[in-house]
Coordinates of C-alpha atoms in Angstrom, one line a residue:
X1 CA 287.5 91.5 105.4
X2 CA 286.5 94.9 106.4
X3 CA 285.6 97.6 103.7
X4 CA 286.4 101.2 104.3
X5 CA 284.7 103.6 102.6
X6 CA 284.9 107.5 103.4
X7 CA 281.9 110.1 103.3
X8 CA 280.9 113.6 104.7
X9 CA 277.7 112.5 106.3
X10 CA 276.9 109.1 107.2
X11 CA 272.9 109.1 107.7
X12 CA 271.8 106.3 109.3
X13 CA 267.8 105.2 108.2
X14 CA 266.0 105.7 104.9
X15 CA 262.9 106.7 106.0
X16 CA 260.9 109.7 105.4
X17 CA 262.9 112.1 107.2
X18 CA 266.2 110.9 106.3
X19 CA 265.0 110.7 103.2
X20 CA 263.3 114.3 103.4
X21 CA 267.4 115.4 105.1
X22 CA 269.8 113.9 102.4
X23 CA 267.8 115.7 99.6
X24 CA 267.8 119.1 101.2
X25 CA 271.7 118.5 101.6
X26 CA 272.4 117.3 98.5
X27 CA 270.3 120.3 96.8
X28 CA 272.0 123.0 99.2
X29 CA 275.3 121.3 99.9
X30 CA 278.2 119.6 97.7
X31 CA 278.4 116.8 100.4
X32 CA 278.7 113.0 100.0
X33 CA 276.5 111.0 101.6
X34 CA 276.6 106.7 102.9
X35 CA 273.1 106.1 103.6
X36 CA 272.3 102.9 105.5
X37 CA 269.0 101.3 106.1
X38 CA 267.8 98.1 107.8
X39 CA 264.5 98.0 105.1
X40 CA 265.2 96.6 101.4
X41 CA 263.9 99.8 99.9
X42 CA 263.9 103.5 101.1
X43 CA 260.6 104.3 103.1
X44 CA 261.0 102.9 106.6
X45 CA 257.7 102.2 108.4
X46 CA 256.0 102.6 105.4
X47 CA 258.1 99.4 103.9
X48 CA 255.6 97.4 106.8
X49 CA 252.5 99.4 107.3
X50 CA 249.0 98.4 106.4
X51 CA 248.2 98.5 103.1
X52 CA 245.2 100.5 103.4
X53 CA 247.1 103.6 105.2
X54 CA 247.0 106.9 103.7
X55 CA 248.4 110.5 104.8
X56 CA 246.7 112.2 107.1
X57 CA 247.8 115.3 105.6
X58 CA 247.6 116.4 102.1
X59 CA 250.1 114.9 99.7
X60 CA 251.0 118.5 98.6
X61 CA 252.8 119.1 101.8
X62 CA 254.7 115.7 102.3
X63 CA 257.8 113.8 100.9
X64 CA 261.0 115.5 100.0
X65 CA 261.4 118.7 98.6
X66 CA 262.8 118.3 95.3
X67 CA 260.1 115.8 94.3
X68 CA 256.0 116.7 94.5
X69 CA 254.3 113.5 95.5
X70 CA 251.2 112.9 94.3
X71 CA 249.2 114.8 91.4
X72 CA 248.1 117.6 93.1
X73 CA 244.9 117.1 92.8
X74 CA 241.3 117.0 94.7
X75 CA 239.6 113.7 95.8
X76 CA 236.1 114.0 93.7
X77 CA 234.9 110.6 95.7
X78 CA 235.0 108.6 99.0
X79 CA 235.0 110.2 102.4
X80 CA 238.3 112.9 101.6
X81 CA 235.9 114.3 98.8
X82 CA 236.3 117.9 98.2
X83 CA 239.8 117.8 99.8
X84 CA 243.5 117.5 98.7
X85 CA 244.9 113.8 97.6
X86 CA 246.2 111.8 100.2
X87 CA 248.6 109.2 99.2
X88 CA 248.7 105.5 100.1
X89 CA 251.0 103.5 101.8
X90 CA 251.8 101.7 98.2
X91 CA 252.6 105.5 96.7
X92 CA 254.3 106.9 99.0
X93 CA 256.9 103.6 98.9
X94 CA 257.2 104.0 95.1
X95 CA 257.8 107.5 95.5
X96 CA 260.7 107.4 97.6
X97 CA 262.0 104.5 95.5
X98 CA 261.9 107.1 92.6
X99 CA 263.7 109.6 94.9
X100 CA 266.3 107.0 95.4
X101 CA 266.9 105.4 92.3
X102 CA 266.0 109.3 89.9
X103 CA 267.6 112.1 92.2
X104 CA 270.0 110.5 95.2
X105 CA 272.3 108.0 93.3
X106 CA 272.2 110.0 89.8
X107 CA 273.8 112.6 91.9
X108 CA 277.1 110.3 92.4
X109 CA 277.3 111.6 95.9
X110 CA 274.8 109.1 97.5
X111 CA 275.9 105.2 98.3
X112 CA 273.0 103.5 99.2
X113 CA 272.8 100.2 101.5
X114 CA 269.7 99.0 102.1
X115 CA 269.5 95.2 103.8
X116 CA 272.3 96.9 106.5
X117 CA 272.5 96.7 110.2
X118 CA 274.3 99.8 111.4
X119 CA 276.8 98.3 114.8
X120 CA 277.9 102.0 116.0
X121 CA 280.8 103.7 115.8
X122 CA 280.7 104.6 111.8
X123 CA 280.3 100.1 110.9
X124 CA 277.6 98.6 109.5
X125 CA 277.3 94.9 107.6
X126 CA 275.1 94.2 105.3
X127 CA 272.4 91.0 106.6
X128 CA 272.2 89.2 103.3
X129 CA 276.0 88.9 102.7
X130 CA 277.4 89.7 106.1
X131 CA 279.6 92.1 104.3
X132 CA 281.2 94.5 106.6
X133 CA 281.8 97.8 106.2
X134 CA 284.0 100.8 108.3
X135 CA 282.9 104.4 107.3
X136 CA 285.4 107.2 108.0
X137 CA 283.0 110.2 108.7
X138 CA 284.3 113.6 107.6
X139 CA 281.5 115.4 108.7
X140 CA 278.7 114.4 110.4
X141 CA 276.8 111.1 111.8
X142 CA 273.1 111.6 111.2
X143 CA 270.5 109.2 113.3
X144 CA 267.2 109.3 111.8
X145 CA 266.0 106.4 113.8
X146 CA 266.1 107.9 117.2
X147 CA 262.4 108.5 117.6
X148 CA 261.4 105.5 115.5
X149 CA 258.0 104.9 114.3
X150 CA 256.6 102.0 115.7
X151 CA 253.7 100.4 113.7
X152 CA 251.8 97.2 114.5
X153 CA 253.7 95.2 111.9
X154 CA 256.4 95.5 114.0
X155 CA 255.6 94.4 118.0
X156 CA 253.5 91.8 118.9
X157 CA 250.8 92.5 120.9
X158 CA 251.5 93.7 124.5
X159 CA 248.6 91.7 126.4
X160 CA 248.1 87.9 126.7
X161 CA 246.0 86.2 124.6
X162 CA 244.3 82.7 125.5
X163 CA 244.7 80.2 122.9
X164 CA 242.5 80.2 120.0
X165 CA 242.0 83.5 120.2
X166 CA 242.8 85.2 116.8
X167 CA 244.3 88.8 117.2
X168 CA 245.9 90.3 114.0
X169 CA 247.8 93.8 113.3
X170 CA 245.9 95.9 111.1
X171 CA 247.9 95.0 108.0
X172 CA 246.3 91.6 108.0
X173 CA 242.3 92.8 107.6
X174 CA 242.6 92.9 103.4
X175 CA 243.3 88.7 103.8
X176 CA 239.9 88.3 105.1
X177 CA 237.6 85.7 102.9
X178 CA 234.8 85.2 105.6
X179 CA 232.6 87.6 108.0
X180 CA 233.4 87.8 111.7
X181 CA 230.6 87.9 113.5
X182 CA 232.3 91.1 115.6
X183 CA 235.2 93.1 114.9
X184 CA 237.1 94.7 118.4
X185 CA 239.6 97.3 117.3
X186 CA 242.1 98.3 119.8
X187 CA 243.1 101.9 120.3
X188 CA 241.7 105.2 119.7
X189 CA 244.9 106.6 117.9
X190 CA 244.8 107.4 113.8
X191 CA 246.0 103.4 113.5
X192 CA 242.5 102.3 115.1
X193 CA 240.8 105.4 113.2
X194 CA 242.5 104.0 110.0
X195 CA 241.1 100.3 111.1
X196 CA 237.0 101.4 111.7
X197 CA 236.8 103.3 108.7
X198 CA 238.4 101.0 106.7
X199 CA 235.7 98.2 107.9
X200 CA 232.6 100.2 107.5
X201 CA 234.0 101.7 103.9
X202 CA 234.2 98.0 102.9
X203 CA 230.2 97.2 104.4
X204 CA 231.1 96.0 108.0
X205 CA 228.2 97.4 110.1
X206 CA 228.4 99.8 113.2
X207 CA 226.6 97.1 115.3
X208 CA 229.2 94.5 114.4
X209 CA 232.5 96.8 115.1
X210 CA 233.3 97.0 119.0
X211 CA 235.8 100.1 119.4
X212 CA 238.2 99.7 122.3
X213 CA 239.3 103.0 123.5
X214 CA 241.5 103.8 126.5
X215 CA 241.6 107.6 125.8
X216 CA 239.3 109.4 123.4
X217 CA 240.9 111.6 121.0
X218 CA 241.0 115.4 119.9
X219 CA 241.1 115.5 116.4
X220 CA 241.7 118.1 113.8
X221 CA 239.1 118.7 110.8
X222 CA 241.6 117.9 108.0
X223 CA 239.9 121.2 106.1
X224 CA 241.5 123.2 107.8
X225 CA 245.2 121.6 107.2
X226 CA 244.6 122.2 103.3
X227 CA 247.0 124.6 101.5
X228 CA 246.0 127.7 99.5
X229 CA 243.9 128.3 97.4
X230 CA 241.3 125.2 98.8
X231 CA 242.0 126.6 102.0
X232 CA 240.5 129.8 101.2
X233 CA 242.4 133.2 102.5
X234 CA 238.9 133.9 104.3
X235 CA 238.7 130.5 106.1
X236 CA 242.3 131.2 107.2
X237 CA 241.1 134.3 108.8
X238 CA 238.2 133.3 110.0
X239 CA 239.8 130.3 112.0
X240 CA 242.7 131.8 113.1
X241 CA 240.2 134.5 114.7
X242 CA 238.1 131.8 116.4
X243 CA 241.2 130.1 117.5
X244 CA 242.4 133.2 119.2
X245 CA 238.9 134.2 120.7
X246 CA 239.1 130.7 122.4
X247 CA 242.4 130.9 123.9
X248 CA 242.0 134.7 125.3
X249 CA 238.4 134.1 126.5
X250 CA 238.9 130.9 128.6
X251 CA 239.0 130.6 131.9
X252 CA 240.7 127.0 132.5
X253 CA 241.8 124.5 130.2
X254 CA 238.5 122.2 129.9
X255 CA 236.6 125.8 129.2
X256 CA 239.1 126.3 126.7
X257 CA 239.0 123.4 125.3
X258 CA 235.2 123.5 125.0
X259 CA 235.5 126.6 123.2
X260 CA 237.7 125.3 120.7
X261 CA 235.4 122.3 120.3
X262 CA 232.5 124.9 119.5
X263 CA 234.7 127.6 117.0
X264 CA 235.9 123.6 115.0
X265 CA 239.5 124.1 115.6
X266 CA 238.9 120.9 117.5
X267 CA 236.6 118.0 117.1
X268 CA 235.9 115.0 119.1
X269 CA 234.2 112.0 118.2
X270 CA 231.1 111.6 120.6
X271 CA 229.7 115.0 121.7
X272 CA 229.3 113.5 125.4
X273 CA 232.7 112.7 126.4
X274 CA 235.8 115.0 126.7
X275 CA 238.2 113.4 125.3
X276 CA 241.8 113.4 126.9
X277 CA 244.6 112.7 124.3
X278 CA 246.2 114.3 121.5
X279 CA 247.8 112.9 118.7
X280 CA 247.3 115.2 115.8
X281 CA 245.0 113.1 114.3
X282 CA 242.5 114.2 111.3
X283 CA 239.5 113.3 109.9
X284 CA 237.7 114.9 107.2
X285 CA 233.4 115.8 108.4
X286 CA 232.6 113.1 106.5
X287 CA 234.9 110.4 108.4
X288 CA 233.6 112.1 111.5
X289 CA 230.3 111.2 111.1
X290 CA 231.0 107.5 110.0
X291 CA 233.2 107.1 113.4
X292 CA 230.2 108.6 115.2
X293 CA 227.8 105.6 113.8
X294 CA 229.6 103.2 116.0
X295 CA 228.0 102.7 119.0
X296 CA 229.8 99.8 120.8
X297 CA 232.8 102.0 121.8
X298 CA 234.4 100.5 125.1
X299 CA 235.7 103.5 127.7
X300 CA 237.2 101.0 130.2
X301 CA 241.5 101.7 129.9
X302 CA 243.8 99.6 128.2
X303 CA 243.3 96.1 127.9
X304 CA 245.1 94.2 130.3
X305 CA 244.2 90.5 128.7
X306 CA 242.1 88.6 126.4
X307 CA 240.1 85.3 127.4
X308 CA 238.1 83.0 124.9
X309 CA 235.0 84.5 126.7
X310 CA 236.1 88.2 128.1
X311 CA 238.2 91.3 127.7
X312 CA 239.9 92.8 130.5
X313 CA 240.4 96.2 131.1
X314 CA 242.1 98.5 133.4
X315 CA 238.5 99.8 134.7
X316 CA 236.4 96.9 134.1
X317 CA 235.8 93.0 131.9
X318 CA 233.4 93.1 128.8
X319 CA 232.0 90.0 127.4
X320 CA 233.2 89.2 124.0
X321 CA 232.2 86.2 121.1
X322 CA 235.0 83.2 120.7
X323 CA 234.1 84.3 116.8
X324 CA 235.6 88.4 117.2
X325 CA 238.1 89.1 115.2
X326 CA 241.0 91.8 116.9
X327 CA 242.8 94.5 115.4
X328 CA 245.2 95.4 117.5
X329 CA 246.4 99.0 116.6
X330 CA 248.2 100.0 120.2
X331 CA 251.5 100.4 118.5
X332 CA 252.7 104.3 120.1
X333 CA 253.8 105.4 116.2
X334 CA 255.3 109.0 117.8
X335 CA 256.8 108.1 121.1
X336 CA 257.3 110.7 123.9
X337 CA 261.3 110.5 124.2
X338 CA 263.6 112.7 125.9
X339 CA 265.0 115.4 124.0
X340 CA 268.4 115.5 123.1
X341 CA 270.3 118.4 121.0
X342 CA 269.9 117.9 117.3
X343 CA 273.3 119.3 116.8
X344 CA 276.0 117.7 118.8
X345 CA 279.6 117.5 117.7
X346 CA 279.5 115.1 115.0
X347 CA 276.3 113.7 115.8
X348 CA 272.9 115.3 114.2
X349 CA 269.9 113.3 115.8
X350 CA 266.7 114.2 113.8
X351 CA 263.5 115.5 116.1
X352 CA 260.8 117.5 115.2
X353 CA 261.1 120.9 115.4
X354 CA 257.7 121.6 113.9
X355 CA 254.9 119.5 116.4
X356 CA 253.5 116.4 114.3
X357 CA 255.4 118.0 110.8
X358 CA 258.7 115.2 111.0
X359 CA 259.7 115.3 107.3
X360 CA 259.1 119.5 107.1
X361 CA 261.5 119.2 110.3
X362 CA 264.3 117.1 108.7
X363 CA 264.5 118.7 105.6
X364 CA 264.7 122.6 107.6
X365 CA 267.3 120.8 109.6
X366 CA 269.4 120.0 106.9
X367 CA 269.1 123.3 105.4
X368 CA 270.4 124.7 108.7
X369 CA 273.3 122.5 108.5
X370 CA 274.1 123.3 105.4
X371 CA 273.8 127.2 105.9
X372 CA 275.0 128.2 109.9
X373 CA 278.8 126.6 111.0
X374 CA 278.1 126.7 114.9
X375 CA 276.1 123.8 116.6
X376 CA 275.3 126.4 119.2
X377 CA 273.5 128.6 116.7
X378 CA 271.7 125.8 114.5
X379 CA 270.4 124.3 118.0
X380 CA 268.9 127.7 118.8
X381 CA 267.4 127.8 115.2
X382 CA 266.4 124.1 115.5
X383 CA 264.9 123.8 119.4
X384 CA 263.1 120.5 119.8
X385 CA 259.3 120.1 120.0
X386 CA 257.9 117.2 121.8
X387 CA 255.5 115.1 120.1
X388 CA 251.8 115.5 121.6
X389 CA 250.5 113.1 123.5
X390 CA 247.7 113.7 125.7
X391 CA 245.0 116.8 125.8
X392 CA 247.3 119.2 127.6
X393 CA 249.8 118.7 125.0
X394 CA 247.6 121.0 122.6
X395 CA 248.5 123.5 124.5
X396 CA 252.2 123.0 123.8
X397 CA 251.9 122.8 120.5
X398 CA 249.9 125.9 120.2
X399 CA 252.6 127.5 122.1
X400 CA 255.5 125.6 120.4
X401 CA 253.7 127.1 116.9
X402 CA 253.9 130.8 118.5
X403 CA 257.7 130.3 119.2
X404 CA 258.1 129.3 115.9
X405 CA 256.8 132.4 114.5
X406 CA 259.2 134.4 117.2
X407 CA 261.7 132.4 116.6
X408 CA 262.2 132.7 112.9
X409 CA 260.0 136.1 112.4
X410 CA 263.7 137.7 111.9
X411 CA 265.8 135.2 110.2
X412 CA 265.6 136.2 106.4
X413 CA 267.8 133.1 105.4
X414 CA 265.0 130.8 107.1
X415 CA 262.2 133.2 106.2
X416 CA 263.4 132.8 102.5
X417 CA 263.7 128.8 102.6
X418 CA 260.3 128.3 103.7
X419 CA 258.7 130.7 101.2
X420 CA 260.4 128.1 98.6
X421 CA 259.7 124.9 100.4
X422 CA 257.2 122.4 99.4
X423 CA 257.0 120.7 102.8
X424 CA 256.0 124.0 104.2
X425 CA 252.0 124.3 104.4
X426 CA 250.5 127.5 102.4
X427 CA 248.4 128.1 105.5
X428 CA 248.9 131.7 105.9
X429 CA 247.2 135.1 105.2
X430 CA 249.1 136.3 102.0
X431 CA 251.1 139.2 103.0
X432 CA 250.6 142.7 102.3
X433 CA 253.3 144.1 98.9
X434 CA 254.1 147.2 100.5
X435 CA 257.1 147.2 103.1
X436 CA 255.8 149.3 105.3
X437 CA 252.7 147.9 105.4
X438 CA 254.0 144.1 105.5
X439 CA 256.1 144.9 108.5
X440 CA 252.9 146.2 110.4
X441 CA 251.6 143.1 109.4
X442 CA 254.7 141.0 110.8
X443 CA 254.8 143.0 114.0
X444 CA 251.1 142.4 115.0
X445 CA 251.5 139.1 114.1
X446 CA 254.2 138.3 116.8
X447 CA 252.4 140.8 119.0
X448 CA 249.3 138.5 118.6
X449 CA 251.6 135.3 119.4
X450 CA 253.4 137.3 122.4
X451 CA 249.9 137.6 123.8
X452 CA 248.5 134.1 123.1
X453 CA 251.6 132.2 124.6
X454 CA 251.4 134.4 127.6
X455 CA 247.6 133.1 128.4
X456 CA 248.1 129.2 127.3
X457 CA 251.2 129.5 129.8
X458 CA 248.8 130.7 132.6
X459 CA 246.2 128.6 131.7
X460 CA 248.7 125.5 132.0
X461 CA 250.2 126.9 134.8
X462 CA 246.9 127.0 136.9
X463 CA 245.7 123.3 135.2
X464 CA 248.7 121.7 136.7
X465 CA 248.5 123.3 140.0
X466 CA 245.3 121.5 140.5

């Protein structure tokens, strides 16, 4: 027997951005909502990450936007000291349990199935019961899964492994109850970042971690991603200067990205190698110089396979001890996927609009849904921006951050929503009370952007012509 139930939107996923998505609607919309998840609470990849993961931004500017997460308060110990909370895998789960359970289905316009495989075509069944269920969709389909996280939890790894030797996922490191004589974690991205730091915090020594690392990263000094009034109106000025100088003053990409290395808006782990991926990764100065204690960091590609005695690589084979333990932390959480419209008729497919800002992106998405009629309009308000990958993908999202500012400079109604948004980062130069003066301000602002966009364009232009 087939249940048929009726909604405006049927979202498929609970993670964070459908999460982030239904409460926008349900705060600037009367619609109902079937919300169907594969997970047995809300949270998605966070149901199955490590348990040791925390934000890499500040809990002040994640979650939904009803809710604050977090206490809003400023680490006093440990290696985010002097910084804005970030919350932990077991947190951020509890909180969107709360956001379920004390804002969604109070409403009465939520209907909640968790433990549900969705089959297409507005049916899902439910995998404990095999209860079936056909949704007629007044509105709106909304997949929140399209550019799925992928954590280690999830995939095996993607290499052989010769028997006996023991490679675990990250989530498995807090069951240890003896020392490795070696630790080899695998991948460079904030997963393997996580992995080191959380070995050395816990008395694991340098000499004893062996840091695979196909591509070296950029990273971003997590004080600057900090909103007002840590992030002092001065420091905003003052890096936002430097970060212009850089861009306007380079000659080619790796001069430019040397500048940005010396004026921080950048950092890289060892001063010696240029690193050449992206990932919008931070670290806090003190996390920077722990990763910069470890020595035994491998520069050889990805590994192909894993012997009792060896590790091979794309570029080379390094010894290894039959006692190493493995981390392997190669799971690509933010793929590179082709774009699609977020607005299509009857279909919404969430994708970030902001670079590396996914639950900021689904919650301005829903507001545009629930404020502009025409699919053709909300796609120009709501353009795609491709998550960052390797080093010339800075370079799009600094010019995917101008068009952002162009894009919305004259939109009041969007203008207005941010100012009041949670999710949106307090980054900014306060603006000046007086009209006249405030839309100087505005207009040297874009000017500024008009003028920046025009040299990353040329500078990428020229790097990919080589």
């Amino acid at each position: 027997m087939v249940t048929k139930i009726e909604t405006d939107y049927l979202v498929v996923g609970a993670g964070a951005t459908a999460m982030a998505f239904v409460d926008t609607l349900l705060t600037e919309s009367d619609a109902t909502v079937v919300l169907v998840d594969r997970y047995h609470q809300p949270g998605g990849h966070w149901t199955v990450a490590y348990p040791y993961v925390r934000l890499h931004q500040p809990s002040a500017m994640y979650g939904v936007n009803s809710r604050p997460l977090g206490n809003d308060t400023i680490d006093q110990t440990g290696w985010n000291a002097g910084l804005y909370e970030l919350a932990g895998a077991s947190e951020i789960c509890s909180y969107f349990d709360q956001v379920m359970r004390q804002t969604f289905l109070p409403s009465g316009r939520v209907s909640y199935f968790p433990m549900a495989e969705y089959d297409g075509g507005g049916r899902f069944h439910l995998t404990t019961s095999g209860d079936e269920y056909q949704v007629t969709v007044r509105r709106k389909i909304v997949d929140t899964t399209y550019q799925g996280v992928t954590v280690p939890a999830m995939q095996p790894p993607e290499f052989p492994i010769a028997a006996g030797v023991r490679v675990v996922p990250p989530n498995e490191l807090p069951a240890i109850r003896e020392p490795h004589g070696q630790y080899v974690i695998i991948g460079a991205g904030k997963t393997g970042i996580d992995a080191c730091l959380w070995l050395l915090e816990r008395g694991v020594a340098p000499a004893d971690l062996t840091w695979i690392m196909p591509r070296a990263p950029w990273l971003i000094d997590r004080a600057t991603v900090q909103p007002r009034p840590l992030y002092r109106v001065e420091d905003i000025v003052k890096d936002y200067v430097a970060k212009h100088d850089a861009i306007m003053r380079a000659e080619s990409v790796p001069d430019l990205f040397d500048r940005l290395n010396a004026a921080g808006v950048l950092l890289r782990i060892s001063p010696d190698e240029r690193p050449t991926a992206f990932r919008c990764a931070t670290v806090s100065q003190a996390e920077l110089e722990q990763l910069r204690t470890i020595e035994n960091v491998v520069r050889l590609g990805r590994v192909k396979r894993i012997t009792e005695t060896d590790i091979e690589l794309d570029g080379g084979t390094v010894p290894t001890s039959h006692r190493a333990l493995y981390v392997d932390c190669t799971a690509d959480a933010a793929k590179q996927l082709p774009i699609v419209p977020i607005f299509q008729d009857g279909l919404i497919t969430l994708q970030s609009v902001r670079a590396c800002q996914p639950v900021f992106s689904a919650a301005l998405i829903a507001h545009v849904e629930a404020t502009h009629p025409d699919d053709s309009v909300k796609n120009e308000l709501c353009p795609v921006t491709p998550n960052p990958k390797t080093d010339t993908d800075w370079l799009r999202f600094a010019l995917s951050i101008n068009a952002e500012q162009l894009r919305w400079s004259g939109n009041d109604d969007i203008g207005a929503w941010m100012h009041t948004s949670r999710l949106q980062p307090n980054i900014a130069p306060p603006m000046p009370e007086d009209p006249a003066e405030r839309a100087a301000f505005e207009q040297q602002g874009l000017a500024i952007a008009r003028e920046q966009s025009a040299k990353l364009q040329q500078l990428l232009d020229a790097h990919n012509a080589l």
